[in-house]
Tab-separated table of C-alpha atoms and ligand atoms in Angstrom:
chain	number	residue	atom	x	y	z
J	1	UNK	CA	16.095	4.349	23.996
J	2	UNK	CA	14.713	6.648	21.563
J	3	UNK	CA	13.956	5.992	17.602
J	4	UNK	CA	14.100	8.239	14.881
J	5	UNK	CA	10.707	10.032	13.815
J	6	UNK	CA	9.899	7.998	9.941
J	7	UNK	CA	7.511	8.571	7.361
J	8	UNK	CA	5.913	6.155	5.537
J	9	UNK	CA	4.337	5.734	2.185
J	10	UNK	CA	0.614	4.145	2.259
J	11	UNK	CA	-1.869	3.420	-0.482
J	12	UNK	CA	-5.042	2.240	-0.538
J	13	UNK	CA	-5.042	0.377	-3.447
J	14	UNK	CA	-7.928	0.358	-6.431
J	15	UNK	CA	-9.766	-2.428	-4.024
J	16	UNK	CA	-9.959	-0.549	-1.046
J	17	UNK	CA	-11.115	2.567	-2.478
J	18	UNK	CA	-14.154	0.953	-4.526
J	19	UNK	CA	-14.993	-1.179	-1.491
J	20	UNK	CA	-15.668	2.239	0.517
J	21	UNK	CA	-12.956	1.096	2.592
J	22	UNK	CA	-10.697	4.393	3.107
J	23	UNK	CA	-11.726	5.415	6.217
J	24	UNK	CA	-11.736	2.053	8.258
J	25	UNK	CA	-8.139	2.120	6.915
J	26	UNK	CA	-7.168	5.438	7.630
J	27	UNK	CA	-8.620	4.923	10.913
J	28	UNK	CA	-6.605	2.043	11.864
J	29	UNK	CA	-3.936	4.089	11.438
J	30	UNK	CA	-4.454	7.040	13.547
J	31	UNK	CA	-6.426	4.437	16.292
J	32	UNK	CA	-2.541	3.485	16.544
J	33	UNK	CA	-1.319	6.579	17.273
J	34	UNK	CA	0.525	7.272	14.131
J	35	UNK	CA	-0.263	11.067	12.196
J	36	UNK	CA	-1.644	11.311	8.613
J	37	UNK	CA	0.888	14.227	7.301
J	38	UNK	CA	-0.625	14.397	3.743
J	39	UNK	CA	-3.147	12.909	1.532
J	40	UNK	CA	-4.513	12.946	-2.108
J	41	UNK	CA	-6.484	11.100	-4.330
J	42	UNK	CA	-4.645	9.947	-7.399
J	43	UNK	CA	-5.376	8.186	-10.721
J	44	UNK	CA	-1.906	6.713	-11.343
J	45	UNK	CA	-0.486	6.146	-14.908
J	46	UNK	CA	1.447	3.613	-16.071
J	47	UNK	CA	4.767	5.631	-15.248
J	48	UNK	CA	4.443	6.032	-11.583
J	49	UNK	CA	3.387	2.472	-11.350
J	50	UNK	CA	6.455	1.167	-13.416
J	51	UNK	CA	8.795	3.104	-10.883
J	52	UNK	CA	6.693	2.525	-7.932
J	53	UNK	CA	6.677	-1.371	-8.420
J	54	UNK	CA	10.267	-1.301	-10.322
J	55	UNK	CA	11.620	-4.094	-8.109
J	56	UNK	CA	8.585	-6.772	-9.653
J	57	UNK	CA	9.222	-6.252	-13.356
J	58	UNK	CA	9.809	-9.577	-14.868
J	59	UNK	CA	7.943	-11.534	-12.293
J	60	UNK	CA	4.496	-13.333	-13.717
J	61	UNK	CA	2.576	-10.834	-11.038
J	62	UNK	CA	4.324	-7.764	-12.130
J	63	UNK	CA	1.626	-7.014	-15.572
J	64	UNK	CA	-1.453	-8.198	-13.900
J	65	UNK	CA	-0.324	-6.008	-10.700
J	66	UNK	CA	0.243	-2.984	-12.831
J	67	UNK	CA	-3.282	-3.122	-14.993
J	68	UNK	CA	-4.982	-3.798	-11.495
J	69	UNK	CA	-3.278	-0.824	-9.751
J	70	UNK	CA	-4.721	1.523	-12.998
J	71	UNK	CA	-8.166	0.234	-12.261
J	72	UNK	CA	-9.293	3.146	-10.375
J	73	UNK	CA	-8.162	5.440	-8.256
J	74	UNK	CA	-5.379	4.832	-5.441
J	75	UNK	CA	-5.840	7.304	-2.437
J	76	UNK	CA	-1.841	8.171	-1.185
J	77	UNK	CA	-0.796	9.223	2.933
J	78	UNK	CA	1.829	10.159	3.950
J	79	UNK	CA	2.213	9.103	7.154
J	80	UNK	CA	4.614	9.404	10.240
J	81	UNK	CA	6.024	8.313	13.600
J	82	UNK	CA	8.816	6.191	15.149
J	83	UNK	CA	8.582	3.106	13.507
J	84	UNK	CA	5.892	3.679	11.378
J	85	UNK	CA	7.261	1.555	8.645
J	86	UNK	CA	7.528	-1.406	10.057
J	87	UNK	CA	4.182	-0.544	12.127
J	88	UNK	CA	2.242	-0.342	9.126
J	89	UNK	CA	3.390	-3.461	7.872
J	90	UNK	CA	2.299	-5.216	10.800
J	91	UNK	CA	-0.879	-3.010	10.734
J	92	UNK	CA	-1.766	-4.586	6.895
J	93	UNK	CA	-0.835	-7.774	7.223
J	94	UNK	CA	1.189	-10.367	5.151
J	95	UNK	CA	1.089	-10.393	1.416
J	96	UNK	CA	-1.359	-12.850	0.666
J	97	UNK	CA	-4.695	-11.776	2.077
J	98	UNK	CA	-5.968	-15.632	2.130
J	99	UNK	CA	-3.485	-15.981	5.046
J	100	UNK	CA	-2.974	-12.646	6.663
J	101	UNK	CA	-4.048	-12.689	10.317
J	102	UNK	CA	-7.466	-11.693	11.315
J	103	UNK	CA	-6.796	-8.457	13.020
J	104	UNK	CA	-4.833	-7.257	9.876
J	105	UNK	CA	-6.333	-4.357	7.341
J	106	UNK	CA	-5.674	-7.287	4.613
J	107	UNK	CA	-6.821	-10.128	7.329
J	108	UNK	CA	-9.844	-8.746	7.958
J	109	UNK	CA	-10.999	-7.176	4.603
J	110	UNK	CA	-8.807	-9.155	1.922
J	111	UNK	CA	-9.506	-12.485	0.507
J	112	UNK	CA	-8.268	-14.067	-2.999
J	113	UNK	CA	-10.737	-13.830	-6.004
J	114	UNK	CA	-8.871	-15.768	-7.863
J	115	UNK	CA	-6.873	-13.695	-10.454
J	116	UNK	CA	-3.454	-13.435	-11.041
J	117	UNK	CA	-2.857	-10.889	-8.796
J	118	UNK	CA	-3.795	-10.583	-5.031
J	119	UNK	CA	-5.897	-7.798	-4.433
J	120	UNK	CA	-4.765	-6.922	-0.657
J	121	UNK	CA	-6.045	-3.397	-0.049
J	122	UNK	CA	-3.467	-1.276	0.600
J	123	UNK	CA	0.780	-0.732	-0.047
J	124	UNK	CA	2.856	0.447	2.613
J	125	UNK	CA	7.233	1.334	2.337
J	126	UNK	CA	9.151	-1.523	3.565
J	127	UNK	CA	12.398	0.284	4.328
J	128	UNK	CA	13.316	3.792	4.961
J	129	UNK	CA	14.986	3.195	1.235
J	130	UNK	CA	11.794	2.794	0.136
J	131	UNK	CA	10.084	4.611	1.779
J	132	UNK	CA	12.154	8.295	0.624
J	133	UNK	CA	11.626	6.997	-2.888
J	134	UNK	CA	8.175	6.171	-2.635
J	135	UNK	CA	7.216	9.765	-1.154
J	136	UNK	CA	9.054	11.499	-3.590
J	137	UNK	CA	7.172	9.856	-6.344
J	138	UNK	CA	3.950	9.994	-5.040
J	139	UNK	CA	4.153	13.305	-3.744
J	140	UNK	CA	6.451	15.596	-6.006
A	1	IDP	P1	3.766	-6.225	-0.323
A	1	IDP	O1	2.682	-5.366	-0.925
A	1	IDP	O2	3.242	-7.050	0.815
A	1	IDP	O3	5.021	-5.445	0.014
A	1	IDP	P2	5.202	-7.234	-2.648
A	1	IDP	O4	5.990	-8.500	-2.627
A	1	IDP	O5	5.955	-5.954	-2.650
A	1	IDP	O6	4.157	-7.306	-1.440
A	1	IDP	O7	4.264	-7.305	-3.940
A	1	IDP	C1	3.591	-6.163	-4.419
A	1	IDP	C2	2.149	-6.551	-4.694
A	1	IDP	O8	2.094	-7.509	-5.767
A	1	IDP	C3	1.429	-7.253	-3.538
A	1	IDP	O9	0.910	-6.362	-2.573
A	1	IDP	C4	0.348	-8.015	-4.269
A	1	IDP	O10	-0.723	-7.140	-4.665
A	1	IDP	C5	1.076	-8.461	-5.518
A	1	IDP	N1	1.731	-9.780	-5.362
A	1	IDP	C6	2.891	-10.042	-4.709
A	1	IDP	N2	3.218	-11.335	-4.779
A	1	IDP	C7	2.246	-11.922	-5.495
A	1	IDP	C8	2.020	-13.269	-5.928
A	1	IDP	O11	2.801	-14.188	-5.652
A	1	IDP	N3	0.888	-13.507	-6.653
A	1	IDP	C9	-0.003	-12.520	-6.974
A	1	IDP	N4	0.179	-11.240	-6.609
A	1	IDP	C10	1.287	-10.927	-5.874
A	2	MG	MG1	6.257	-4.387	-1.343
């Protein structure tokens, strides 16, 4: 059986980046075989965050999530392979760092500080939906 080559959408999130934490990240991700196809360094705006996290507006999250996201700088891959989507997923770990397996990007290097947003470290597509809309936002 073969599966279709996918690309996914990954950020490192405002956390990551200011905890030096890019390239333990972005090696994680090659260590697993999948290829970086692009990458930049972005300060996002309000805008691309409102579209990015479109699906959250309205939930109690969605404000603190956007205000943490413009904190810093966000560093964007694109990033391929056959199943990469759901392989990334399982390479950050669940939502909530507190409770993310050890072993996970966001078990290992996520915890909760106590604000009304988890800071977990890094995004990544969860469909191949997602995933098209994602890239062509973050890399027009
Ligand atoms: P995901 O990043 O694991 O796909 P989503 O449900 O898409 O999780 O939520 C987007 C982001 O919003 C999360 O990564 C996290 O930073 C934050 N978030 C999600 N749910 C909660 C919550 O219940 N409390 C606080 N922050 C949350
Ligand atoms: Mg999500």
């Amino acid at each position: 059986m073969t599966t279709a080559i996918e690309e996914t959408l990954v950020l490192v999130k405002p956390d990551g980046v200011a905890r030096n934490l890019t390239g333990e990240i972005l090696r994680r991700i090659e260590a697993k075989g999948y290829s970086l196809i692009d990458i930049r360094m972005v300060q996002p705006d309000r805008e691309i965050l409102a579209k990015h996290y479109a699906e959250h507006e309205g939930k109690p999250f969605y404000e603190p999530l956007v205000e943490f996201m413009q904190s810093g700088p966000v560093v964007a891959m694109r990033v391929a392979g056959n199943r990469v989507i759901e392989g990334f997923r399982v390479l950050a770990g669940t939502t909530d760092p507190t409770t993310a397996a050890p072993g996970t990007i966001r078990g290992d290097f996520g915890r909760d500080w106590g604000l009304k947003v988890q800071q977990n470290l890094v995004h990544g597509s969860d469909s191949v939906e997602s995933s098209a809309r994602e890239l062509a936002l973050w890399f027009a």
